[in-house]
Every structure is written in C-alpha cells, then in structure tokens.
XYZ file of C-alpha atoms in Angstrom:
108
model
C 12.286 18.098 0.707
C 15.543 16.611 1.676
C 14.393 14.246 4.295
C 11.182 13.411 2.710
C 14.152 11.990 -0.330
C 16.143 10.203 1.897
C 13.017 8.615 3.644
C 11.961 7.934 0.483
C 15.148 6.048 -0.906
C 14.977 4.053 2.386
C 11.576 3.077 2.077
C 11.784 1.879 -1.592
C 14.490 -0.066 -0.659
C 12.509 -1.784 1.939
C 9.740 -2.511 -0.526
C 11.807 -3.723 -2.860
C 13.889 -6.125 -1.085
C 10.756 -8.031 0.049
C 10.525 -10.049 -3.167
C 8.633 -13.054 -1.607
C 6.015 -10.823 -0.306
C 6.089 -8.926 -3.572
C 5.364 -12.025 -5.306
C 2.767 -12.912 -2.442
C 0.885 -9.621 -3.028
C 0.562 -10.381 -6.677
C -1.056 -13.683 -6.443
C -3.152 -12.571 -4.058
C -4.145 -9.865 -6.383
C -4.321 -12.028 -9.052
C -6.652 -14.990 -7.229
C -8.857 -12.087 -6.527
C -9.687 -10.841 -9.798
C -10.360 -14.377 -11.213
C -12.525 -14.565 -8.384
C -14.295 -11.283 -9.353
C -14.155 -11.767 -13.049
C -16.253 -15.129 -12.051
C -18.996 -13.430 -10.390
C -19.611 -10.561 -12.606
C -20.660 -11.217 -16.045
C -20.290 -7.501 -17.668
C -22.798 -6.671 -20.567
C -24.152 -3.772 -22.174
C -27.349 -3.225 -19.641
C -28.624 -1.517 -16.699
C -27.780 -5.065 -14.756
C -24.553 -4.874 -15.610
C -23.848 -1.151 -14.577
C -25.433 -2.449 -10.936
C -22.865 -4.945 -11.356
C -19.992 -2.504 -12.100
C -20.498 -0.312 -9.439
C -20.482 -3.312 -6.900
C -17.476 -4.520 -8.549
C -15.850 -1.133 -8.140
C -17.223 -0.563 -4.346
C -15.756 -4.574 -3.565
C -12.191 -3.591 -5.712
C -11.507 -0.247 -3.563
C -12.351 -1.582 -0.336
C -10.277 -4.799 -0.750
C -7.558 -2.495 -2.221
C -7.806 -0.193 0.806
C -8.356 -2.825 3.576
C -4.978 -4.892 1.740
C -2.819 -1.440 1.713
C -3.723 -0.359 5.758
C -3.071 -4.084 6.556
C 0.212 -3.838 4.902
C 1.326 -0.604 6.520
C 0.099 -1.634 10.288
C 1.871 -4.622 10.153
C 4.930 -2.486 8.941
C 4.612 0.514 11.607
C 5.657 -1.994 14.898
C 8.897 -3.160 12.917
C 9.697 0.484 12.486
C 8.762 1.916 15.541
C 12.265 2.060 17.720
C 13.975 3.288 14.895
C 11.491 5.908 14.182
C 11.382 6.899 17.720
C 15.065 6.899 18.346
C 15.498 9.238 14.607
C 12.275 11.504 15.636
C 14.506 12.001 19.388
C 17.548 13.382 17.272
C 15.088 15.420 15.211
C 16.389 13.945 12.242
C 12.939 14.431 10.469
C 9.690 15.394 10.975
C 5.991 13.083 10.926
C 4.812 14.749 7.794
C 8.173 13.642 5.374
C 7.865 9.830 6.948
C 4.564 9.244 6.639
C 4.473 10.927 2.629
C 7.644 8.764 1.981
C 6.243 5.829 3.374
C 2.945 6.255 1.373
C 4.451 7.076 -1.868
C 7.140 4.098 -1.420
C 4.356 1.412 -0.598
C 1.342 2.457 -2.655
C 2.491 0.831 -5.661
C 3.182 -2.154 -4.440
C 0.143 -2.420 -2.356
C-alpha cells in the first residue's frame, strides 16, 4: 500500500504538470462530441435507441483507443527509470501499473 502511494503521488504529479496536453485532451474531447452531437439526432423512438447504442459503442471505443494511446506513448519515457527502480526492488509491477491507471484515467 505504501509504494502503490508514493507511485501514485508521482504519477499525479506527472499528469498534472502536463497542462498543454491537458488542455489538448480537452479540445479534443470537446471537437468530438460536437462532432457526435451532429450526427445523432436523439428522440423518443426505436431509431433513436439504434442511435444511442451506436453512440455509446463509438464513445467507449474512442475513449479506450485515446486512454491506451496515451499510456503507450508514456511507457518508453518511463522505461529506464522503471527498470533501474524494479533492479533495486523498490516496488513491484502490480503497485505501478494500479498507480499509473488510477493517476491517468481521469485525465484520459
């Protein structure tokens, strides 16, 4: 529990000290629901459930595709530090990658 707080506290502070890819994220995000807010017209009919569900399918695998993106791009960065921690047995796998999740999924 101790290391997955420290890893933790070090990984938020990553996160947040990347304010222009903060702001980044959230246009993108943004841009993408005007996109999808113009191509689904919701109503009260069996159409527009169809539509929903599409909606929901497109929203979780864009939301899934953006937050592995993020995190492969991130892993390479990390890697000789990791490696050289992991050597010392400073921590285990299990508390990096849970800190790492927790820290990043919001932000994703």
């Amino acid at each position: 529990l101790e290391q997955y707080k420290l890893l933790f506290t070090r990984s938020w502070r990553e996160v947040s000290r990347a304010k222009f890819t903060n702001v980044i994220k959230c246009v993108q995000q943004v841009m993408t629901a005007v996109i999808y807010g113009g191509i689904y017209s919701l109503g009260n009919n069996q159409r527009s459930i169809q539509d929903r569900f599409g909606l929901l399918s497109l929203v979780t695998i864009g939301l899934s595709n953006l937050g592995i993106a993020t995190t492969i791009r991130a892993f390479p960065k990390e890697k000789t530090i990791v490696q050289a921690e992991r050597a010392k047995n400073i921590y285990g796998v299990f508390p990096y990658f849970m800190s790492k999740i927790v820290a990043e999924v919001p932000i994703a």
